[in-house]
Amino acid sequence: MTSDLHSAPRGAAVTRPESKARSYVRLGNLDVYDYYLSILVVASAVLVPLSAARPGTVPMLLLFLLGALGTIVAMVAFDDLTGYRDGSDVVNYGPNDPLRKKLRKPLVAGTLTEAEALRFGWITAAAGAVLWTGAVLVAPAAPLWTVLLVAATFVVALQYSYGIKLSYRGFQELFLVALGAALVLAPYGLATGRFSEFVLVQAVLFGLGPLMFGVYSNTNDVEGDRGVGRVTVAALTSPRGNARFIGALSLAEFLIGAVASATGLAPWWFVLLMLPASALRARQYHLGFRVGDIMRARRVGFAVHRLCVALLIVANLLVGLGVAG
């Protein structure tokens, strides 16, 4: 799609709809900060009580957060580049979809070029690699499994929609959960040098958050994804099958907390603490598949995830302070 910005006659004055810096912020999707909240979950688990935190924990957490920022920004920049090249973003953010703001996709809007997007992606990827290496080097502990997890997360993240293109080959839903879980497990391991079953439960619940607004996006984008052969559950199944899949995910999220509480992987009260998030998740499903407002349901998904993060932090504070056993 050719924009007015790039098709203006040579020498003519061109009025940009927004600054170049703002376009790069949009390309990096920096207003969607939900993956970065993982560091708050980890901090609440390793810094309370503060006297128990090992030297180097805070610098490691800061470096890990910045490394996650670089890596994920690169991931979404490459995703936009691929979506622009194959035409799916042009369809999903085109004139026939008034719910989408074209400026959110700088390549579609013409406010950035492919070369600029590609360069931005590799620069932020390099920054992510350097910062995560720094996090490992200053970490209080660096068991082999955490080092391998950090390295694998970096490499796989860049293959999401670029290179191998995991999201095009049926791995999108699994990837979204795994990325979120890794962003909790890796810094926890670097801070403590050990593995925790309760933190694993939290990591999976955290990873489900981005998935549960991702699958609603896929539901809305199904025609564009099918057109370019992007394999998602929404693109593979019927509307009813997709609704059942998302309903099963919503139920599974509650059951993870319930089973963890029942088996001792989490405190007995954990499932009760998470009930507000479970109730809001049910509302999300109702809006999406009973009311039929998929994009509003997607927005509710962000609220559910952020509420879940807040509740996970409360759970860690209660355990760390010995308020509840």
Tab-separated table of C-alpha atoms in Angstrom:
chain	number	residue	atom	x	y	z
A	1	MET	CA	0.000	0.000	0.000
A	2	THR	CA	1.449	3.364	-1.014
A	3	SER	CA	1.029	6.235	1.392
A	4	ASP	CA	0.825	9.949	0.699
A	5	LEU	CA	4.034	10.296	2.696
A	6	HIS	CA	6.029	8.202	0.221
A	7	SER	CA	4.180	9.120	-2.991
A	8	ALA	CA	4.502	12.910	-2.783
A	9	PRO	CA	6.345	14.522	-5.719
A	10	ARG	CA	10.057	15.139	-5.176
A	11	GLY	CA	10.590	18.550	-3.669
A	12	ALA	CA	7.012	18.839	-2.437
A	13	ALA	CA	6.376	19.616	1.205
A	14	VAL	CA	5.269	16.553	3.105
A	15	THR	CA	3.400	16.815	6.361
A	16	ARG	CA	4.029	13.803	8.558
A	17	PRO	CA	1.020	12.659	10.576
A	18	GLU	CA	3.371	12.130	13.540
A	19	SER	CA	7.062	12.309	14.417
A	20	LYS	CA	9.522	9.632	13.356
A	21	ALA	CA	10.228	8.898	17.026
A	22	ARG	CA	6.529	8.280	17.646
A	23	SER	CA	6.440	5.900	14.691
A	24	TYR	CA	9.307	3.894	16.176
A	25	VAL	CA	7.474	3.767	19.505
A	26	ARG	CA	4.454	2.382	17.676
A	27	LEU	CA	6.617	-0.112	15.784
A	28	GLY	CA	7.966	-1.373	19.107
A	29	ASN	CA	4.440	-1.529	20.528
A	30	LEU	CA	5.712	0.198	23.656
A	31	ASP	CA	2.208	1.080	24.844
A	32	VAL	CA	1.559	-2.640	25.342
A	33	TYR	CA	3.740	-3.268	28.379
A	34	ASP	CA	2.130	-6.439	29.663
A	35	TYR	CA	5.055	-8.813	29.169
A	36	TYR	CA	7.338	-6.431	31.060
A	37	LEU	CA	5.165	-6.757	34.172
A	38	SER	CA	6.834	-10.126	34.745
A	39	ILE	CA	9.649	-8.339	36.538
A	40	LEU	CA	7.209	-7.064	39.185
A	41	VAL	CA	6.023	-10.604	39.856
A	42	VAL	CA	9.605	-11.798	40.221
A	43	ALA	CA	10.612	-8.824	42.378
A	44	SER	CA	7.758	-9.520	44.786
A	45	ALA	CA	8.960	-13.127	45.057
A	46	VAL	CA	12.680	-12.430	45.594
A	47	LEU	CA	12.864	-9.057	47.344
A	48	VAL	CA	10.441	-9.727	50.214
A	49	PRO	CA	11.685	-9.594	52.837
A	50	LEU	CA	14.414	-7.318	51.499
A	51	SER	CA	16.919	-8.690	53.995
A	52	ALA	CA	16.693	-12.077	52.285
A	53	ALA	CA	17.568	-10.729	48.827
A	54	ARG	CA	21.022	-11.722	47.620
A	55	PRO	CA	23.569	-9.059	46.532
A	56	GLY	CA	23.231	-8.218	42.861
A	57	THR	CA	19.532	-9.052	42.681
A	58	VAL	CA	18.289	-5.533	41.940
A	59	PRO	CA	20.873	-4.778	39.187
A	60	MET	CA	20.101	-8.165	37.628
A	61	LEU	CA	16.361	-7.456	37.641
A	62	LEU	CA	16.886	-4.058	36.021
A	63	LEU	CA	19.171	-5.464	33.328
A	64	PHE	CA	16.790	-8.340	32.685
A	65	LEU	CA	13.856	-5.924	32.309
A	66	LEU	CA	15.779	-3.770	29.839
A	67	GLY	CA	16.896	-6.863	27.957
A	68	ALA	CA	13.307	-8.056	27.744
A	69	LEU	CA	12.347	-4.644	26.402
A	70	GLY	CA	14.944	-4.823	23.635
A	71	THR	CA	14.134	-8.417	22.729
A	72	ILE	CA	10.357	-8.021	22.634
A	73	VAL	CA	10.528	-4.720	20.765
A	74	ALA	CA	12.657	-6.474	18.140
A	75	MET	CA	10.180	-9.357	18.039
A	76	VAL	CA	7.167	-7.135	17.380
A	77	ALA	CA	9.089	-4.997	14.871
A	78	PHE	CA	9.929	-8.116	12.862
A	79	ASP	CA	6.310	-9.255	13.215
A	80	ASP	CA	5.094	-5.986	11.708
A	81	LEU	CA	7.659	-6.231	8.926
A	82	THR	CA	6.499	-9.730	8.014
A	83	GLY	CA	2.830	-8.769	8.286
A	84	TYR	CA	3.409	-5.833	5.963
A	85	ARG	CA	5.348	-7.872	3.435
A	86	ASP	CA	2.777	-10.658	3.209
A	87	GLY	CA	-0.146	-8.237	3.123
A	88	SER	CA	-1.966	-9.461	6.237
A	89	ASP	CA	-1.523	-6.173	8.107
A	90	VAL	CA	-2.784	-4.266	5.088
A	91	VAL	CA	-5.968	-6.342	5.257
A	92	ASN	CA	-6.355	-6.290	9.042
A	93	TYR	CA	-5.615	-2.573	9.373
A	94	GLY	CA	-7.063	-1.471	6.070
A	95	PRO	CA	-10.033	0.782	5.237
A	96	ASN	CA	-12.542	-2.041	5.697
A	97	ASP	CA	-11.718	-2.323	9.409
A	98	PRO	CA	-12.619	1.014	11.017
A	99	LEU	CA	-11.937	-0.377	14.500
A	100	ARG	CA	-8.212	-0.442	13.805
A	101	LYS	CA	-6.025	2.665	13.718
A	102	LYS	CA	-3.708	2.455	10.749
A	103	LEU	CA	-1.042	4.563	12.460
A	104	ARG	CA	-0.531	1.687	14.916
A	105	LYS	CA	1.164	-0.051	11.995
A	106	PRO	CA	3.809	2.420	10.767
A	107	LEU	CA	4.649	0.350	7.700
A	108	VAL	CA	1.011	0.224	6.620
A	109	ALA	CA	0.588	3.934	7.359
A	110	GLY	CA	3.778	4.703	5.448
A	111	THR	CA	5.413	6.546	8.346
A	112	LEU	CA	8.379	4.126	8.326
A	113	THR	CA	10.059	2.228	5.516
A	114	GLU	CA	10.910	-1.472	5.459
A	115	ALA	CA	14.609	-0.667	5.735
A	116	GLU	CA	13.999	1.500	8.792
A	117	ALA	CA	11.910	-1.188	10.453
A	118	LEU	CA	14.481	-3.893	9.743
A	119	ARG	CA	17.337	-1.779	11.064
A	120	PHE	CA	15.353	-0.895	14.187
A	121	GLY	CA	14.607	-4.566	14.784
A	122	TRP	CA	18.238	-5.654	14.619
A	123	ILE	CA	19.477	-2.769	16.764
A	124	THR	CA	16.968	-3.511	19.521
A	125	ALA	CA	17.702	-7.237	19.247
A	126	ALA	CA	21.407	-6.569	19.730
A	127	ALA	CA	20.618	-4.385	22.738
A	128	GLY	CA	18.474	-7.154	24.194
A	129	ALA	CA	21.280	-9.690	23.784
A	130	VAL	CA	23.841	-7.429	25.463
A	131	LEU	CA	21.546	-6.538	28.354
A	132	TRP	CA	20.494	-10.149	29.025
A	133	THR	CA	24.157	-11.170	28.966
A	134	GLY	CA	24.809	-8.459	31.531
A	135	ALA	CA	21.930	-9.733	33.662
A	136	VAL	CA	23.449	-13.222	33.715
A	137	LEU	CA	26.904	-11.865	34.564
A	138	VAL	CA	25.751	-9.806	37.563
A	139	ALA	CA	23.173	-12.322	38.786
A	140	PRO	CA	23.550	-13.703	42.326
A	141	ALA	CA	23.230	-17.172	40.818
A	142	ALA	CA	23.366	-18.538	37.302
A	143	PRO	CA	22.399	-22.223	37.251
A	144	LEU	CA	22.793	-23.761	33.813
A	145	TRP	CA	19.054	-24.140	33.272
A	146	THR	CA	18.484	-20.405	33.665
A	147	VAL	CA	21.328	-19.489	31.306
A	148	LEU	CA	19.968	-21.888	28.701
A	149	LEU	CA	16.447	-20.553	29.239
A	150	VAL	CA	17.561	-16.957	28.697
A	151	ALA	CA	19.496	-17.888	25.549
A	152	ALA	CA	16.642	-19.985	24.154
A	153	THR	CA	14.098	-17.264	24.886
A	154	PHE	CA	16.167	-14.711	23.000
A	155	VAL	CA	16.715	-16.927	19.959
A	156	VAL	CA	13.143	-18.204	19.772
A	157	ALA	CA	11.620	-14.735	20.269
A	158	LEU	CA	13.297	-13.505	17.095
A	159	GLN	CA	11.813	-16.468	15.209
A	160	TYR	CA	8.225	-15.565	16.151
A	161	SER	CA	7.324	-14.035	12.794
A	162	TYR	CA	10.774	-13.796	11.219
A	163	GLY	CA	13.261	-16.432	10.210
A	164	ILE	CA	11.510	-19.700	11.038
A	165	LYS	CA	8.207	-17.788	11.510
A	166	LEU	CA	6.852	-19.872	14.376
A	167	SER	CA	3.609	-17.900	14.526
A	168	TYR	CA	2.897	-18.844	10.914
A	169	ARG	CA	3.473	-22.552	11.504
A	170	GLY	CA	0.969	-23.283	14.240
A	171	PHE	CA	3.065	-22.400	17.271
A	172	GLN	CA	1.705	-18.939	18.021
A	173	GLU	CA	-0.528	-19.839	20.952
A	174	LEU	CA	2.117	-22.024	22.607
A	175	PHE	CA	4.782	-19.379	22.041
A	176	LEU	CA	2.798	-16.611	23.743
A	177	VAL	CA	2.421	-18.682	26.917
A	178	ALA	CA	6.007	-19.933	26.878
A	179	LEU	CA	7.447	-16.439	26.445
A	180	GLY	CA	5.533	-15.101	29.424
A	181	ALA	CA	6.494	-18.080	31.565
A	182	ALA	CA	10.176	-17.715	30.655
A	183	LEU	CA	10.119	-14.039	31.606
A	184	VAL	CA	9.154	-15.101	35.132
A	185	LEU	CA	11.176	-18.289	35.553
A	186	ALA	CA	14.491	-17.015	34.172
A	187	PRO	CA	14.965	-13.952	36.411
A	188	TYR	CA	13.676	-15.905	39.417
A	189	GLY	CA	16.326	-18.560	38.808
A	190	LEU	CA	19.015	-15.926	38.335
A	191	ALA	CA	18.004	-14.270	41.612
A	192	THR	CA	17.716	-17.397	43.755
A	193	GLY	CA	19.582	-20.186	41.983
A	194	ARG	CA	16.672	-22.553	42.469
A	195	PHE	CA	13.438	-23.741	40.906
A	196	SER	CA	10.089	-23.165	42.630
A	197	GLU	CA	6.891	-25.042	41.859
A	198	PHE	CA	4.792	-22.114	43.101
A	199	VAL	CA	6.698	-19.731	40.830
A	200	LEU	CA	6.128	-22.154	37.947
A	201	VAL	CA	2.375	-21.923	38.587
A	202	GLN	CA	2.652	-18.141	38.581
A	203	ALA	CA	4.754	-18.205	35.415
A	204	VAL	CA	2.157	-20.224	33.511
A	205	LEU	CA	-0.665	-17.975	34.707
A	206	PHE	CA	1.372	-14.943	33.704
A	207	GLY	CA	2.002	-16.417	30.252
A	208	LEU	CA	-1.682	-17.126	29.757
A	209	GLY	CA	-2.418	-13.393	30.065
A	210	PRO	CA	-0.899	-12.319	26.710
A	211	LEU	CA	-2.339	-15.431	25.099
A	212	MET	CA	-5.813	-14.499	26.261
A	213	PHE	CA	-5.826	-11.202	24.451
A	214	GLY	CA	-3.858	-12.703	21.581
A	215	VAL	CA	-6.528	-15.274	20.747
A	216	TYR	CA	-9.174	-12.545	20.579
A	217	SER	CA	-6.941	-10.620	18.174
A	218	ASN	CA	-6.648	-13.777	16.084
A	219	THR	CA	-10.436	-14.100	16.067
A	220	ASN	CA	-10.727	-10.582	14.668
A	221	ASP	CA	-7.865	-11.086	12.174
A	222	VAL	CA	-8.950	-14.493	10.932
A	223	GLU	CA	-9.533	-13.518	7.297
A	224	GLY	CA	-6.198	-11.766	6.941
A	225	ASP	CA	-4.369	-14.665	8.594
A	226	ARG	CA	-6.078	-17.247	6.382
A	227	GLY	CA	-5.220	-15.212	3.323
A	228	VAL	CA	-1.482	-15.470	3.998
A	229	GLY	CA	-1.504	-18.988	5.432
A	230	ARG	CA	-0.807	-17.960	9.015
A	231	VAL	CA	-1.784	-20.968	11.104
A	232	THR	CA	-3.754	-20.038	14.221
A	233	VAL	CA	-6.557	-21.917	15.933
A	234	ALA	CA	-9.013	-19.245	14.770
A	235	ALA	CA	-7.846	-19.670	11.163
A	236	LEU	CA	-7.961	-23.482	11.309
A	237	THR	CA	-11.297	-24.016	12.985
A	238	SER	CA	-14.892	-22.897	12.646
A	239	PRO	CA	-16.182	-19.947	14.696
A	240	ARG	CA	-17.773	-22.436	17.096
A	241	GLY	CA	-14.569	-24.444	17.388
A	242	ASN	CA	-12.580	-21.283	18.071
A	243	ALA	CA	-15.083	-20.208	20.729
A	244	ARG	CA	-14.781	-23.611	22.410
A	245	PHE	CA	-10.997	-23.398	22.327
A	246	ILE	CA	-10.983	-19.982	23.993
A	247	GLY	CA	-13.577	-21.154	26.506
A	248	ALA	CA	-11.355	-24.130	27.362
A	249	LEU	CA	-8.368	-21.826	27.854
A	250	SER	CA	-10.415	-19.597	30.144
A	251	LEU	CA	-11.462	-22.586	32.242
A	252	ALA	CA	-7.926	-24.005	32.261
A	253	GLU	CA	-6.626	-20.768	33.731
A	254	PHE	CA	-8.941	-21.153	36.731
A	255	LEU	CA	-8.179	-24.865	37.067
A	256	ILE	CA	-4.427	-24.273	37.209
A	257	GLY	CA	-4.878	-22.178	40.329
A	258	ALA	CA	-7.413	-24.579	41.785
A	259	VAL	CA	-5.261	-27.674	41.255
A	260	ALA	CA	-2.178	-25.875	42.556
A	261	SER	CA	-4.010	-24.980	45.767
A	262	ALA	CA	-5.447	-28.470	46.138
A	263	THR	CA	-2.116	-30.248	45.641
A	264	GLY	CA	0.077	-27.957	47.711
A	265	LEU	CA	1.959	-26.443	44.767
A	266	ALA	CA	0.466	-23.152	45.921
A	267	PRO	CA	-0.969	-22.036	49.266
A	268	TRP	CA	-4.503	-23.264	49.925
A	269	TRP	CA	-5.874	-19.734	49.613
A	270	PHE	CA	-4.278	-19.021	46.237
A	271	VAL	CA	-7.312	-20.053	44.167
A	272	LEU	CA	-9.534	-17.825	46.301
A	273	LEU	CA	-7.197	-14.872	45.864
A	274	MET	CA	-7.304	-15.305	42.071
A	275	LEU	CA	-11.118	-15.426	41.869
A	276	PRO	CA	-11.508	-11.755	40.819
A	277	ALA	CA	-9.336	-12.436	37.756
A	278	SER	CA	-11.325	-15.599	37.008
A	279	ALA	CA	-14.597	-13.656	37.183
A	280	LEU	CA	-13.286	-10.952	34.856
A	281	ARG	CA	-12.057	-13.637	32.458
A	282	ALA	CA	-15.592	-15.033	32.321
A	283	ARG	CA	-16.853	-11.543	31.473
A	284	GLN	CA	-14.316	-11.332	28.678
A	285	TYR	CA	-15.623	-14.542	27.164
A	286	HIS	CA	-19.229	-13.348	27.519
A	287	LEU	CA	-18.440	-10.108	25.695
A	288	GLY	CA	-16.592	-11.877	22.926
A	289	PHE	CA	-18.786	-14.871	22.184
A	290	ARG	CA	-22.183	-14.078	23.676
A	291	VAL	CA	-22.397	-10.347	22.981
A	292	GLY	CA	-20.199	-10.701	19.894
A	293	ASP	CA	-17.920	-7.729	20.604
A	294	ILE	CA	-14.515	-9.321	19.991
A	295	MET	CA	-12.432	-6.162	20.125
A	296	ARG	CA	-14.009	-4.997	23.370
A	297	ALA	CA	-13.377	-8.461	24.795
A	298	ARG	CA	-9.754	-8.146	23.692
A	299	ARG	CA	-9.429	-4.910	25.652
A	300	VAL	CA	-10.877	-6.617	28.709
A	301	GLY	CA	-8.119	-9.207	28.300
A	302	PHE	CA	-5.521	-6.561	29.111
A	303	ALA	CA	-7.415	-5.675	32.290
A	304	VAL	CA	-7.586	-9.347	33.294
A	305	HIS	CA	-3.861	-9.804	32.827
A	306	ARG	CA	-2.977	-6.696	34.792
A	307	LEU	CA	-5.329	-7.706	37.592
A	308	CYS	CA	-3.759	-11.166	37.592
A	309	VAL	CA	-0.304	-9.605	37.929
A	310	ALA	CA	-1.474	-7.519	40.885
A	311	LEU	CA	-2.924	-10.605	42.569
A	312	LEU	CA	0.263	-12.612	41.986
A	313	ILE	CA	2.228	-9.819	43.620
A	314	VAL	CA	-0.138	-9.868	46.598
A	315	ALA	CA	0.309	-13.646	46.859
A	316	ASN	CA	4.096	-13.307	46.918
A	317	LEU	CA	3.939	-10.536	49.492
A	318	LEU	CA	1.729	-12.640	51.751
A	319	VAL	CA	4.131	-15.564	51.504
A	320	GLY	CA	7.256	-13.452	51.827
A	321	LEU	CA	6.013	-11.587	54.878
A	322	GLY	CA	4.661	-14.758	56.459
A	323	VAL	CA	1.176	-13.277	56.698
A	324	ALA	CA	-0.487	-16.390	55.272
A	325	GLY	CA	0.782	-19.915	55.081
